[in-house]
Amino acid sequence: MPVEPILLVHGGAGNITDARCPGKFNGMKQALRVGIKHLIPSDGLSEGSALDAVEAAVAVMECDENFNAGYGSCLNLEGKAEVEASIMEGSELKAGCVTLLHDIMHPISVARCVMQNTKHTFLGGDAAQKFALEHGFEQLPEDSLITEDARLALQEFKERQARGLDTTFARTELDVKQDTGEQEPGTVGAVAIDCNGNIAAATSTGGITGKVSGRIGDTPLLGCGTYADNLQGGVSTTGHGETIMRFNLAQKIMAKIRYEGKTAQIATEEACKEMTERLTGTGGAITIDAHGRIGIHWTSHRMGWAYIKSGEIFYGIDHGKQFKEQL
């Protein structure tokens, strides 16, 4: 049965300042405008692809310093940007995941390359870097992904650490700079359903400021940061990675849809709330279920989200507030 195509994205969750909102809105809307061309081709003849759409949407945000993915990624304790991503399609449950890449702009595309050009699902570290270069991805000059904001965030993290202040949740993709009121950019993700009912999900991040070298978050882990199954739906999450990993947030949402018959919205809301009640850490998720219903929820102060449906863009960042405009 034909389904109305939908593309849904997020741009990170947390105490996002008012000053950050315009950049996030513009970035997410641009991601939708690019991604929808793959989901609903303008020639009216070829069929759209949910997988192409989520990759394209995430790739746009990886180039945007308003987000913590690709250019603008958070820095580890050594001052380096180690990026990671995952992508999954729901028809055959194929997926690609990468972690600990450096100086490569589009880890989401490397993840898809892993999915389509190997017998494996997950590559990391030097092996993932070598794979990317062997498959034509550009090795950028060292530290090309680093922004001045990311450097300042790491400096502040180290200062807080030196003063003995709690950095458990400070300066993650969730949280604000306590001293200056500034906020670092957030993880990005996308979920789509095409006219044939195919569902795909993709997530990309630079992790958290001040992480130790080699730290891996929830983003490249299936069932945590990303999941897609045509029979149930697709999910991309954002938040405190250690919390989301321990709770398996994406899979918890899928289970509520499958075993409890919950809609995408109710499943997403319940799972996010249960995660924070159990583990304290906050986060959010975007979901599309097999019926084309949308779910958007977060337990942090704000989460940037946007989707396109029937030629209109809907977007928001605060609980209870939604904006709408024509494509």
Short mmCIF file of C-alpha atoms in Angstrom, two decimals:
data_model
loop_
_atom_site.label_atom_id
_atom_site.label_comp_id
_atom_site.label_asym_id
_atom_site.label_seq_id
_atom_site.Cartn_x
_atom_site.Cartn_y
_atom_site.Cartn_z
CA MET A 1 0.00 0.00 0.00
CA PRO A 2 1.53 3.38 -1.01
CA VAL A 3 2.73 5.62 1.83
CA GLU A 4 3.14 9.37 1.79
CA PRO A 5 6.90 10.12 1.83
CA ILE A 6 8.22 11.92 4.92
CA LEU A 7 11.68 13.16 5.84
CA LEU A 8 12.36 14.00 9.49
CA VAL A 9 15.61 15.38 10.95
CA HIS A 10 17.06 16.44 14.28
CA GLY A 11 19.94 18.75 15.11
CA GLY A 12 20.78 17.84 18.69
CA ALA A 13 19.18 18.15 22.12
CA GLY A 14 20.08 20.20 25.21
CA ASN A 15 20.12 23.64 26.76
CA ILE A 16 20.30 25.33 23.37
CA THR A 17 20.62 29.09 23.68
CA ASP A 18 18.34 31.50 21.84
CA ALA A 19 21.34 32.68 19.81
CA ARG A 20 21.85 29.17 18.46
CA CYS A 21 18.26 28.64 17.32
CA PRO A 22 18.34 30.49 13.96
CA GLY A 23 21.43 28.59 12.82
CA LYS A 24 19.89 25.28 13.76
CA PHE A 25 16.60 26.10 12.05
CA ASN A 26 18.34 27.19 8.86
CA GLY A 27 20.60 24.14 8.85
CA MET A 28 17.79 21.67 9.37
CA LYS A 29 15.58 23.26 6.74
CA GLN A 30 18.43 23.20 4.24
CA ALA A 31 18.95 19.52 5.02
CA LEU A 32 15.28 18.88 4.29
CA ARG A 33 15.38 20.79 1.01
CA VAL A 34 18.31 18.71 -0.19
CA GLY A 35 17.06 15.41 1.19
CA ILE A 36 13.55 15.70 -0.23
CA LYS A 37 14.94 15.75 -3.76
CA HIS A 38 16.05 12.17 -3.18
CA LEU A 39 12.79 11.17 -1.51
CA ILE A 40 10.48 12.79 -4.09
CA PRO A 41 12.40 13.23 -7.39
CA SER A 42 11.32 16.31 -9.33
CA ASP A 43 11.04 14.40 -12.62
CA GLY A 44 7.94 12.67 -11.28
CA LEU A 45 9.07 9.42 -12.91
CA SER A 46 11.75 7.80 -10.77
CA GLU A 47 10.94 6.42 -7.35
CA GLY A 48 12.38 8.12 -4.32
CA SER A 49 14.76 6.46 -1.88
CA ALA A 50 14.53 6.82 1.90
CA LEU A 51 18.15 5.71 2.18
CA ASP A 52 19.39 8.36 -0.26
CA ALA A 53 17.31 10.98 1.51
CA VAL A 54 18.66 10.40 5.01
CA GLU A 55 22.26 10.26 3.80
CA ALA A 56 21.86 13.51 1.87
CA ALA A 57 20.14 15.30 4.75
CA VAL A 58 22.78 14.29 7.27
CA ALA A 59 25.60 15.17 4.86
CA VAL A 60 24.27 18.74 4.65
CA MET A 61 24.39 19.11 8.43
CA GLU A 62 27.89 17.58 8.56
CA CYS A 63 29.07 20.65 6.63
CA ASP A 64 27.37 23.09 9.03
CA GLU A 65 29.21 24.33 12.14
CA ASN A 66 25.86 24.78 13.91
CA PHE A 67 25.91 21.03 14.50
CA ASN A 68 28.23 18.54 16.18
CA ALA A 69 29.00 16.36 13.16
CA GLY A 70 31.70 16.63 10.51
CA TYR A 71 32.81 20.28 10.48
CA GLY A 72 32.16 21.67 13.95
CA SER A 73 32.63 18.39 15.80
CA CYS A 74 33.50 18.37 19.49
CA LEU A 75 37.11 17.76 20.50
CA ASN A 76 38.65 15.06 22.64
CA LEU A 77 41.15 15.75 25.42
CA GLU A 78 43.97 15.80 22.88
CA GLY A 79 42.25 18.52 20.88
CA LYS A 80 41.28 16.23 18.00
CA ALA A 81 37.94 15.63 16.29
CA GLU A 82 37.09 11.92 16.15
CA VAL A 83 33.83 11.43 14.25
CA GLU A 84 31.40 8.54 13.94
CA ALA A 85 28.17 7.68 12.15
CA SER A 86 25.70 4.95 11.29
CA ILE A 87 23.08 4.36 8.63
CA MET A 88 20.47 1.61 8.30
CA GLU A 89 17.76 0.59 5.85
CA GLY A 90 14.66 -1.29 6.89
CA SER A 91 13.91 -3.69 4.05
CA GLU A 92 16.78 -6.15 4.62
CA LEU A 93 18.10 -4.61 7.85
CA LYS A 94 21.38 -3.71 6.21
CA ALA A 95 23.53 -1.18 8.04
CA GLY A 96 26.91 0.50 8.06
CA CYS A 97 28.69 2.00 11.06
CA VAL A 98 32.02 3.79 11.46
CA THR A 99 33.87 5.33 14.37
CA LEU A 100 37.12 7.11 15.23
CA LEU A 101 37.52 8.68 11.80
CA HIS A 102 39.45 11.93 11.51
CA ASP A 103 39.69 14.70 8.92
CA ILE A 104 36.94 13.22 6.74
CA MET A 105 33.94 15.48 6.19
CA HIS A 106 31.19 12.90 5.67
CA PRO A 107 31.36 9.92 8.02
CA ILE A 108 27.73 9.17 7.13
CA SER A 109 28.75 8.42 3.55
CA VAL A 110 31.65 6.27 4.74
CA ALA A 111 29.14 4.33 6.85
CA ARG A 112 26.95 3.75 3.82
CA CYS A 113 30.00 2.64 1.84
CA VAL A 114 30.74 0.05 4.54
CA MET A 115 27.17 -1.21 4.24
CA GLN A 116 27.26 -1.51 0.46
CA ASN A 117 30.86 -2.55 -0.21
CA THR A 118 31.78 -5.00 2.55
CA LYS A 119 30.37 -8.08 4.25
CA HIS A 120 30.69 -6.28 7.54
CA THR A 121 28.59 -3.77 9.47
CA PHE A 122 31.04 -1.81 11.64
CA LEU A 123 34.57 -0.53 11.03
CA GLY A 124 36.56 1.64 13.41
CA GLY A 125 39.82 3.45 13.93
CA ASP A 126 42.74 3.08 11.54
CA ALA A 127 40.93 0.35 9.59
CA ALA A 128 37.95 2.61 8.98
CA GLN A 129 40.23 5.47 7.96
CA LYS A 130 42.11 3.23 5.51
CA PHE A 131 38.83 1.90 4.11
CA ALA A 132 37.51 5.42 3.54
CA LEU A 133 40.62 6.53 1.68
CA GLU A 134 40.68 3.36 -0.43
CA HIS A 135 37.10 4.09 -1.48
CA GLY A 136 37.74 7.62 -2.65
CA PHE A 137 36.89 9.74 0.36
CA GLU A 138 39.02 12.86 0.68
CA GLN A 139 41.60 13.09 3.42
CA LEU A 140 41.33 16.73 4.48
CA PRO A 141 44.29 18.66 5.90
CA GLU A 142 44.82 17.90 9.58
CA ASP A 143 42.29 19.55 11.93
CA SER A 144 40.12 20.81 9.05
CA LEU A 145 36.96 19.84 10.95
CA ILE A 146 37.85 21.95 13.98
CA THR A 147 36.13 25.28 14.64
CA GLU A 148 37.08 28.03 17.08
CA ASP A 149 33.93 27.29 19.10
CA ALA A 150 35.08 23.69 19.52
CA ARG A 151 38.49 24.83 20.74
CA LEU A 152 36.91 27.20 23.26
CA ALA A 153 34.59 24.43 24.47
CA LEU A 154 37.55 22.13 25.14
CA GLN A 155 39.42 24.92 26.94
CA GLU A 156 36.45 25.52 29.19
CA PHE A 157 36.06 21.80 29.84
CA LYS A 158 39.66 21.58 31.01
CA GLU A 159 39.26 24.66 33.19
CA ARG A 160 36.19 23.19 34.88
CA GLN A 161 38.04 19.92 35.36
CA ALA A 162 41.00 21.73 36.92
CA ARG A 163 38.65 23.51 39.35
CA GLY A 164 37.17 20.18 40.39
CA LEU A 165 33.75 20.97 38.92
CA ASP A 166 31.47 18.17 37.70
CA THR A 167 31.99 17.47 33.99
CA THR A 168 29.85 14.32 33.80
CA PHE A 169 27.19 16.00 31.70
CA ALA A 170 28.95 19.30 31.03
CA ARG A 171 29.67 20.26 27.44
CA THR A 172 28.22 17.16 25.83
CA GLU A 173 26.07 17.52 22.75
CA LEU A 174 23.37 18.18 25.34
CA ASP A 175 24.70 20.88 27.54
CA VAL A 176 25.51 24.56 27.76
CA LYS A 177 28.69 26.31 28.71
CA GLN A 178 27.93 27.08 32.33
CA ASP A 179 30.29 30.06 32.54
CA THR A 180 29.43 31.91 29.33
CA GLY A 181 25.94 30.80 28.41
CA GLU A 182 27.16 29.49 25.07
CA GLN A 183 26.31 26.03 23.82
CA GLU A 184 28.11 23.60 21.61
CA PRO A 185 26.45 22.19 18.48
CA GLY A 186 24.42 19.00 18.55
CA THR A 187 24.50 15.54 16.98
CA VAL A 188 22.50 15.22 13.75
CA GLY A 189 20.15 12.57 12.46
CA ALA A 190 17.48 11.79 9.90
CA VAL A 191 14.68 9.26 9.39
CA ALA A 192 12.64 8.83 6.21
CA ILE A 193 9.91 6.68 4.71
CA ASP A 194 9.44 6.53 0.95
CA CYS A 195 6.35 5.83 -1.16
CA ASN A 196 7.05 2.08 -1.09
CA GLY A 197 7.15 1.99 2.70
CA ASN A 198 10.92 1.64 2.87
CA ILE A 199 12.34 3.22 6.01
CA ALA A 200 15.89 4.42 6.62
CA ALA A 201 17.68 6.15 9.49
CA ALA A 202 21.06 7.87 9.81
CA THR A 203 22.98 9.57 12.63
CA SER A 204 26.34 11.40 12.75
CA THR A 205 28.30 13.04 15.56
CA GLY A 206 31.59 14.30 16.90
CA GLY A 207 30.78 12.90 20.35
CA ILE A 208 31.37 14.91 23.51
CA THR A 209 33.88 17.57 24.45
CA GLY A 210 36.70 16.28 26.63
CA LYS A 211 36.22 12.61 25.79
CA VAL A 212 39.30 10.42 26.01
CA SER A 213 40.85 9.42 22.71
CA GLY A 214 39.14 6.30 21.42
CA ARG A 215 35.82 6.90 23.19
CA ILE A 216 32.85 5.61 21.20
CA GLY A 217 29.33 6.90 21.78
CA ASP A 218 25.84 5.68 21.00
CA THR A 219 25.67 7.15 17.47
CA PRO A 220 27.37 4.28 15.59
CA LEU A 221 25.67 1.56 17.67
CA LEU A 222 22.59 -0.06 16.17
CA GLY A 223 19.68 -0.09 18.58
CA CYS A 224 21.17 2.82 20.51
CA GLY A 225 21.70 5.76 18.16
CA THR A 226 20.11 4.38 14.99
CA TYR A 227 17.68 1.68 13.88
CA ALA A 228 15.38 0.98 10.94
CA ASP A 229 12.97 -1.86 10.17
CA ASN A 230 10.20 -1.58 7.58
CA LEU A 231 7.96 -3.71 9.79
CA GLN A 232 8.21 -1.32 12.75
CA GLY A 233 9.81 2.02 11.95
CA GLY A 234 13.01 4.02 12.11
CA VAL A 235 14.74 5.98 14.89
CA SER A 236 17.64 8.40 15.28
CA THR A 237 18.61 9.58 18.75
CA THR A 238 20.61 12.40 20.29
CA GLY A 239 21.78 13.04 23.82
CA HIS A 240 24.25 11.83 26.41
CA GLY A 241 25.83 8.86 24.67
CA GLU A 242 26.65 6.78 27.74
CA THR A 243 23.05 7.08 28.91
CA ILE A 244 21.57 6.18 25.51
CA MET A 245 23.93 3.19 25.15
CA ARG A 246 23.05 1.78 28.54
CA PHE A 247 19.33 2.15 27.85
CA ASN A 248 19.33 1.08 24.17
CA LEU A 249 17.00 3.97 23.41
CA ALA A 250 16.31 3.31 19.73
CA GLN A 251 15.51 -0.34 20.37
CA LYS A 252 13.30 0.54 23.35
CA ILE A 253 11.21 2.75 21.04
CA MET A 254 10.99 -0.01 18.43
CA ALA A 255 9.89 -2.52 21.08
CA LYS A 256 7.05 -0.28 22.22
CA ILE A 257 5.82 -0.02 18.64
CA ARG A 258 6.13 -3.73 17.97
CA TYR A 259 5.05 -5.37 21.21
CA GLU A 260 2.79 -2.76 22.75
CA GLY A 261 1.17 -1.39 19.60
CA LYS A 262 2.17 2.18 20.47
CA THR A 263 2.24 4.94 17.88
CA ALA A 264 5.58 6.53 16.99
CA GLN A 265 4.82 9.56 19.16
CA ILE A 266 3.74 7.65 22.26
CA ALA A 267 6.59 5.14 21.95
CA THR A 268 9.19 7.88 21.57
CA GLU A 269 7.83 9.94 24.45
CA GLU A 270 7.52 7.01 26.84
CA ALA A 271 10.98 5.60 26.09
CA CYS A 272 12.74 8.95 26.46
CA LYS A 273 11.02 9.61 29.78
CA GLU A 274 11.79 6.11 31.07
CA MET A 275 15.45 6.53 30.14
CA THR A 276 15.83 9.76 32.08
CA GLU A 277 13.86 8.48 35.07
CA ARG A 278 16.09 5.41 35.26
CA LEU A 279 19.50 6.87 34.41
CA THR A 280 19.19 10.67 34.96
CA GLY A 281 20.88 11.53 31.66
CA THR A 282 18.73 13.28 29.08
CA GLY A 283 18.25 12.98 25.36
CA GLY A 284 15.75 12.77 22.57
CA ALA A 285 14.72 10.87 19.47
CA ILE A 286 12.89 11.19 16.18
CA THR A 287 10.81 8.29 14.88
CA ILE A 288 8.71 7.32 11.88
CA ASP A 289 6.65 4.14 12.21
CA ALA A 290 5.60 1.74 9.46
CA HIS A 291 2.31 3.62 9.00
CA GLY A 292 4.13 6.89 8.33
CA ARG A 293 3.33 8.38 11.72
CA ILE A 294 5.90 10.69 13.31
CA GLY A 295 7.31 10.66 16.83
CA ILE A 296 9.37 13.52 18.31
CA HIS A 297 10.33 13.86 21.96
CA TRP A 298 13.17 14.89 24.25
CA THR A 299 13.80 15.12 27.99
CA SER A 300 16.38 17.88 27.78
CA HIS A 301 15.45 21.57 27.67
CA ARG A 302 15.41 21.82 23.88
CA MET A 303 15.87 19.70 20.76
CA GLY A 304 16.04 20.97 17.21
CA TRP A 305 13.75 19.03 14.87
CA ALA A 306 12.13 19.51 11.48
CA TYR A 307 10.23 17.47 8.93
CA ILE A 308 8.78 17.86 5.48
CA LYS A 309 5.44 16.43 4.45
CA SER A 310 3.06 17.34 1.62
CA GLY A 311 5.22 20.25 0.53
CA GLU A 312 5.33 21.91 3.95
CA ILE A 313 8.15 22.17 6.48
CA PHE A 314 7.31 21.83 10.16
CA TYR A 315 9.99 22.63 12.71
CA GLY A 316 10.65 23.54 16.32
CA ILE A 317 13.04 23.48 19.23
CA ASP A 318 10.91 24.13 22.34
CA HIS A 319 8.36 21.82 23.91
CA GLY A 320 4.85 22.72 22.78
CA LYS A 321 5.94 25.11 20.02
CA GLN A 322 5.82 24.36 16.31
CA PHE A 323 6.41 26.49 13.22
CA LYS A 324 5.35 25.85 9.65
CA GLU A 325 6.31 27.19 6.23
CA GLN A 326 6.03 26.21 2.57
CA LEU A 327 8.88 24.30 1.00
#
